Amino acid sequence: AQSVTQLDSQVPVFEEAPVELRCNYSSSVSVYLFWYVQYPNQGLQLLLKYLSGSTLVESINGFEAEFNKSQTSFHLRKPSVHISDTAEYFCAVSEVRGGGNKLTFGTGTQLKVEL
Amino acid sequence: DSGVTQTPKHLITATGQRVTLRCSPRSGDLSVYWYQQSLDQGLQFLIQYYNGEERAKGNILERFSAQQFPDLHSELNLSSLELGDSALYFCASSVGPGTEAFFGQGTRLTVV
C-alpha cells in the first residue's frame, strides 16, 4: 500500500531564508506526486505536481520540488520565503490501480515564517 | 475558488443523529473524493467515485456511506454520529485517475 511520510511536523524559518520541507513516499508501482498548501480555515490548494517528464517541477510562487525515484523523495524547497508562505503543506501520492485513484496524504508540515 | 462547492459550510448536530454533506465537483470532473480532517488523525481518505461508480475506498466507517449521482454531484451520509466524528470533511474532484484533485472549502461538522 502507498504511504507518505513528512518527517517534520513544524518548520520555523525567518523571512527571506531558504526552506526545505521533506517528503518521502513508498509504493510498489509508479506514482504521481503532489504538494498542497492549506491556509487557516481554507481548503487545500494544489501547489505543484509531478506526473511525468522533468523531475524538477516549479510553482508560480517560487516553490520547487524534485522527484527522486532512487530515494523515493519529493522534497519541497523555496530559496527565499515570505511571511505569506506561512501555512500547512501536505505532500500526497497517487497510484492508479484498477481505474481507482486513491490520493494519500502525509501528516502535513506547518511552515511558520517569522520576521 | 477551486470550483468545487460543498454545503453546508458548518453543521452542528447531536450524537446519534444522521447528516448529509453535499459536494458539487468542478465542471467536467468525473472523479469525486471525500476526506476527513481532524487534529488527531490528520487528512484521511474516505472514498472515491468515478462517473457514478465507487473506485477506491479508504478508512471509511460502516456508519458512513456515499454516492455519486448521474449529474456527478456527491453526497456523504454520516449516521449514528459520535463525538469523535467532529471534523472537517473535504470533497475534492478531478478529471480522472492520475490527475490532480481540486478541493472544496470543506464542511465543519461538530457533534455535541
Short mmCIF file of C-alpha atoms in Angstrom, two decimals:
data_model
loop_
_atom_site.label_atom_id
_atom_site.label_comp_id
_atom_site.label_asym_id
_atom_site.label_seq_id
_atom_site.Cartn_x
_atom_site.Cartn_y
_atom_site.Cartn_z
CA ALA A 1 0.00 0.00 0.00
CA GLN A 2 1.18 3.50 -0.75
CA SER A 3 2.18 5.81 2.08
CA VAL A 4 3.67 9.25 2.56
CA THR A 5 5.98 10.41 5.33
CA GLN A 6 6.53 14.03 6.22
CA LEU A 7 9.14 13.89 8.94
CA ASP A 8 8.87 17.49 10.08
CA SER A 9 5.60 18.48 11.73
CA GLN A 10 6.73 22.08 12.16
CA VAL A 11 9.39 24.15 10.43
CA PRO A 12 10.12 27.64 11.75
CA VAL A 13 12.14 29.88 9.46
CA PHE A 14 12.98 33.57 9.20
CA GLU A 15 11.70 35.63 6.31
CA GLU A 16 13.95 35.61 3.23
CA ALA A 17 15.70 32.44 4.40
CA PRO A 18 15.61 29.24 2.34
CA VAL A 19 13.44 26.31 3.38
CA GLU A 20 13.07 22.63 2.56
CA LEU A 21 10.06 20.56 3.54
CA ARG A 22 10.78 16.87 3.32
CA CYS A 23 8.54 14.22 1.83
CA ASN A 24 9.23 10.52 1.34
CA TYR A 25 6.84 8.00 -0.11
CA SER A 26 6.55 4.27 -0.51
CA SER A 27 4.77 2.45 -3.28
CA SER A 28 5.08 -0.76 -5.22
CA VAL A 29 4.15 0.90 -8.51
CA SER A 30 4.82 4.13 -10.35
CA VAL A 31 3.36 7.19 -8.69
CA TYR A 32 2.21 10.71 -9.24
CA LEU A 33 3.27 13.21 -6.58
CA PHE A 34 1.73 16.43 -5.37
CA TRP A 35 2.24 19.23 -2.88
CA TYR A 36 -0.80 21.00 -1.49
CA VAL A 37 -0.95 24.07 0.75
CA GLN A 38 -3.65 24.81 3.32
CA TYR A 39 -4.11 28.28 4.77
CA PRO A 40 -6.10 28.66 8.02
CA ASN A 41 -9.81 27.89 7.67
CA GLN A 42 -9.45 27.07 3.99
CA GLY A 43 -9.38 24.01 1.80
CA LEU A 44 -6.28 22.51 0.26
CA GLN A 45 -4.84 24.19 -2.82
CA LEU A 46 -2.61 22.44 -5.31
CA LEU A 47 0.89 23.92 -5.20
CA LEU A 48 2.69 21.73 -7.73
CA LYS A 49 2.65 18.27 -9.22
CA TYR A 50 4.85 15.63 -10.77
CA LEU A 51 3.14 13.38 -13.28
CA SER A 52 5.96 12.58 -15.71
CA GLY A 53 8.81 14.22 -17.58
CA SER A 54 11.24 16.59 -15.89
CA THR A 55 11.89 15.60 -12.30
CA LEU A 56 12.11 19.24 -11.22
CA VAL A 57 8.75 20.98 -11.04
CA GLU A 58 8.03 24.58 -10.12
CA SER A 59 5.09 26.58 -8.86
CA ILE A 60 4.16 30.12 -9.80
CA ASN A 61 5.06 31.48 -6.36
CA GLY A 62 8.68 30.33 -6.24
CA PHE A 63 8.39 26.84 -4.74
CA GLU A 64 10.00 23.87 -6.45
CA ALA A 65 10.14 20.15 -5.81
CA GLU A 66 12.33 17.43 -7.22
CA PHE A 67 11.23 13.86 -7.77
CA ASN A 68 13.99 11.47 -6.76
CA LYS A 69 12.99 7.93 -7.64
CA SER A 70 16.01 6.23 -6.10
CA GLN A 71 15.44 7.96 -2.77
CA THR A 72 11.64 7.88 -3.09
CA SER A 73 11.51 11.54 -2.17
CA PHE A 74 9.73 14.67 -3.34
CA HIS A 75 11.11 17.45 -1.17
CA LEU A 76 9.68 20.96 -1.45
CA ARG A 77 12.06 23.91 -1.50
CA LYS A 78 11.97 27.67 -1.71
CA PRO A 79 15.13 29.81 -1.83
CA SER A 80 13.59 32.79 0.00
CA VAL A 81 10.36 32.59 1.99
CA HIS A 82 7.86 35.33 2.72
CA ILE A 83 5.53 35.85 5.66
CA SER A 84 2.62 34.96 3.39
CA ASP A 85 4.06 31.44 2.93
CA THR A 86 3.03 30.60 6.49
CA ALA A 87 0.65 27.68 6.08
CA GLU A 88 0.43 23.91 6.34
CA TYR A 89 1.92 21.94 3.49
CA PHE A 90 0.83 18.44 2.54
CA CYS A 91 2.66 16.01 0.31
CA ALA A 92 0.47 13.47 -1.50
CA VAL A 93 1.00 10.39 -3.64
CA SER A 94 -1.34 8.79 -6.10
CA GLU A 95 -1.32 5.31 -7.60
CA VAL A 96 -3.63 4.25 -10.35
CA ARG A 97 -4.96 0.81 -9.51
CA GLY A 98 -7.83 -0.81 -11.39
CA GLY A 99 -9.10 2.57 -12.51
CA GLY A 100 -9.13 3.93 -8.98
CA ASN A 101 -7.02 6.85 -7.92
CA LYS A 102 -6.51 6.91 -4.19
CA LEU A 103 -4.71 10.11 -3.22
CA THR A 104 -2.84 9.54 0.03
CA PHE A 105 -1.62 12.48 2.08
CA GLY A 106 1.18 12.88 4.56
CA THR A 107 0.53 14.28 8.02
CA GLY A 108 1.48 17.78 6.96
CA THR A 109 4.24 20.25 7.82
CA GLN A 110 3.40 23.55 9.43
CA LEU A 111 5.66 26.23 7.95
CA LYS A 112 5.92 29.28 10.17
CA VAL A 113 7.75 32.25 8.71
CA GLU A 114 8.96 34.80 11.24
CA LEU A 115 10.27 38.32 10.85
CA ASP B 1 -12.07 29.47 -5.94
CA SER B 2 -11.40 25.84 -6.86
CA GLY B 3 -14.79 25.34 -8.49
CA VAL B 4 -15.73 22.59 -6.03
CA THR B 5 -18.76 23.53 -3.92
CA GLN B 6 -19.56 21.98 -0.57
CA THR B 7 -22.66 22.56 1.51
CA PRO B 8 -23.26 23.27 4.25
CA LYS B 9 -20.14 25.07 5.47
CA HIS B 10 -20.92 24.42 9.10
CA LEU B 11 -23.08 21.80 10.77
CA ILE B 12 -23.79 21.25 14.45
CA THR B 13 -25.72 18.17 15.46
CA ALA B 14 -26.25 15.85 18.40
CA THR B 15 -24.83 12.40 18.97
CA GLY B 16 -26.84 9.62 17.38
CA GLN B 17 -28.10 11.83 14.58
CA ARG B 18 -27.63 11.49 10.83
CA VAL B 19 -26.38 14.19 8.46
CA THR B 20 -25.78 14.54 4.74
CA LEU B 21 -22.92 16.52 3.26
CA ARG B 22 -23.17 17.61 -0.35
CA CYS B 23 -20.49 18.21 -2.95
CA SER B 24 -20.68 19.62 -6.48
CA PRO B 25 -17.50 18.90 -8.45
CA ARG B 26 -15.83 21.22 -10.93
CA SER B 27 -17.45 21.33 -14.32
CA GLY B 28 -16.13 18.44 -16.39
CA ASP B 29 -14.64 16.49 -13.48
CA LEU B 30 -15.80 12.89 -13.24
CA SER B 31 -14.00 11.84 -10.05
CA VAL B 32 -15.10 12.86 -6.57
CA TYR B 33 -13.17 12.16 -3.38
CA TRP B 34 -14.11 12.55 0.26
CA TYR B 35 -11.62 13.23 3.03
CA GLN B 36 -11.90 13.70 6.76
CA GLN B 37 -9.51 16.07 8.54
CA SER B 38 -9.16 16.06 12.29
CA LEU B 39 -6.42 17.16 14.66
CA ASP B 40 -5.59 13.65 15.85
CA GLN B 41 -5.99 11.71 12.59
CA GLY B 42 -4.81 14.24 10.04
CA LEU B 43 -6.19 14.06 6.50
CA GLN B 44 -7.81 10.69 5.94
CA PHE B 45 -9.06 9.43 2.59
CA LEU B 46 -12.59 8.08 2.86
CA ILE B 47 -13.85 7.14 -0.58
CA GLN B 48 -13.63 7.92 -4.30
CA TYR B 49 -16.22 7.79 -7.06
CA TYR B 50 -15.68 7.98 -10.79
CA ASN B 51 -18.63 8.69 -13.04
CA GLY B 52 -21.09 7.26 -10.54
CA GLU B 53 -19.14 4.16 -9.57
CA GLU B 54 -17.17 3.56 -6.40
CA ARG B 55 -13.50 3.24 -7.34
CA ALA B 56 -11.42 3.34 -4.18
CA LYS B 57 -12.16 3.03 -0.51
CA GLY B 58 -10.12 4.20 2.43
CA ASN B 59 -10.73 4.43 6.15
CA ILE B 60 -14.47 4.89 5.91
CA LEU B 61 -16.57 3.69 8.81
CA GLU B 62 -19.57 1.44 8.22
CA ARG B 63 -21.76 4.21 9.67
CA PHE B 64 -20.69 6.39 6.76
CA SER B 65 -21.82 5.98 3.17
CA ALA B 66 -21.54 7.98 -0.01
CA GLN B 67 -22.83 8.05 -3.52
CA GLN B 68 -22.33 9.95 -6.75
CA PHE B 69 -25.43 10.84 -8.72
CA PRO B 70 -25.92 10.95 -12.52
CA ASP B 71 -25.34 14.71 -12.50
CA LEU B 72 -21.99 13.90 -10.81
CA HIS B 73 -22.69 15.62 -7.52
CA SER B 74 -21.93 13.51 -4.49
CA GLU B 75 -23.31 13.11 -1.00
CA LEU B 76 -21.64 11.77 2.11
CA ASN B 77 -24.04 10.37 4.68
CA LEU B 78 -22.90 10.10 8.29
CA SER B 79 -25.17 8.25 10.71
CA SER B 80 -25.23 7.34 14.41
CA LEU B 81 -22.90 10.24 14.94
CA GLU B 82 -20.37 10.18 17.74
CA LEU B 83 -18.37 12.97 19.34
CA GLY B 84 -15.28 11.66 17.57
CA ASP B 85 -16.85 12.28 14.18
CA SER B 86 -16.40 16.01 14.69
CA ALA B 87 -14.03 17.09 11.94
CA LEU B 88 -13.63 18.95 8.68
CA TYR B 89 -14.96 16.96 5.75
CA PHE B 90 -13.49 17.82 2.38
CA CYS B 91 -14.67 16.94 -1.04
CA ALA B 92 -12.30 17.05 -3.99
CA SER B 93 -12.74 16.43 -7.68
CA SER B 94 -10.55 15.62 -10.63
CA VAL B 95 -10.93 14.91 -14.31
CA GLY B 96 -9.98 11.30 -13.73
CA PRO B 97 -7.40 8.92 -12.30
CA GLY B 98 -3.84 10.16 -12.23
CA THR B 99 -4.72 13.83 -12.32
CA GLU B 100 -4.60 16.42 -9.59
CA ALA B 101 -7.56 16.88 -7.28
CA PHE B 102 -9.17 20.23 -6.50
CA PHE B 103 -10.61 20.72 -3.05
CA GLY B 104 -13.72 22.43 -1.78
CA GLN B 105 -13.72 24.65 1.28
CA GLY B 106 -14.95 21.84 3.49
CA THR B 107 -17.86 21.23 5.85
CA ARG B 108 -17.06 21.65 9.51
CA LEU B 109 -19.09 19.10 11.44
CA THR B 110 -19.47 19.48 15.19
CA VAL B 111 -21.16 16.69 17.11
CA VAL B 112 -22.32 17.69 20.58
#
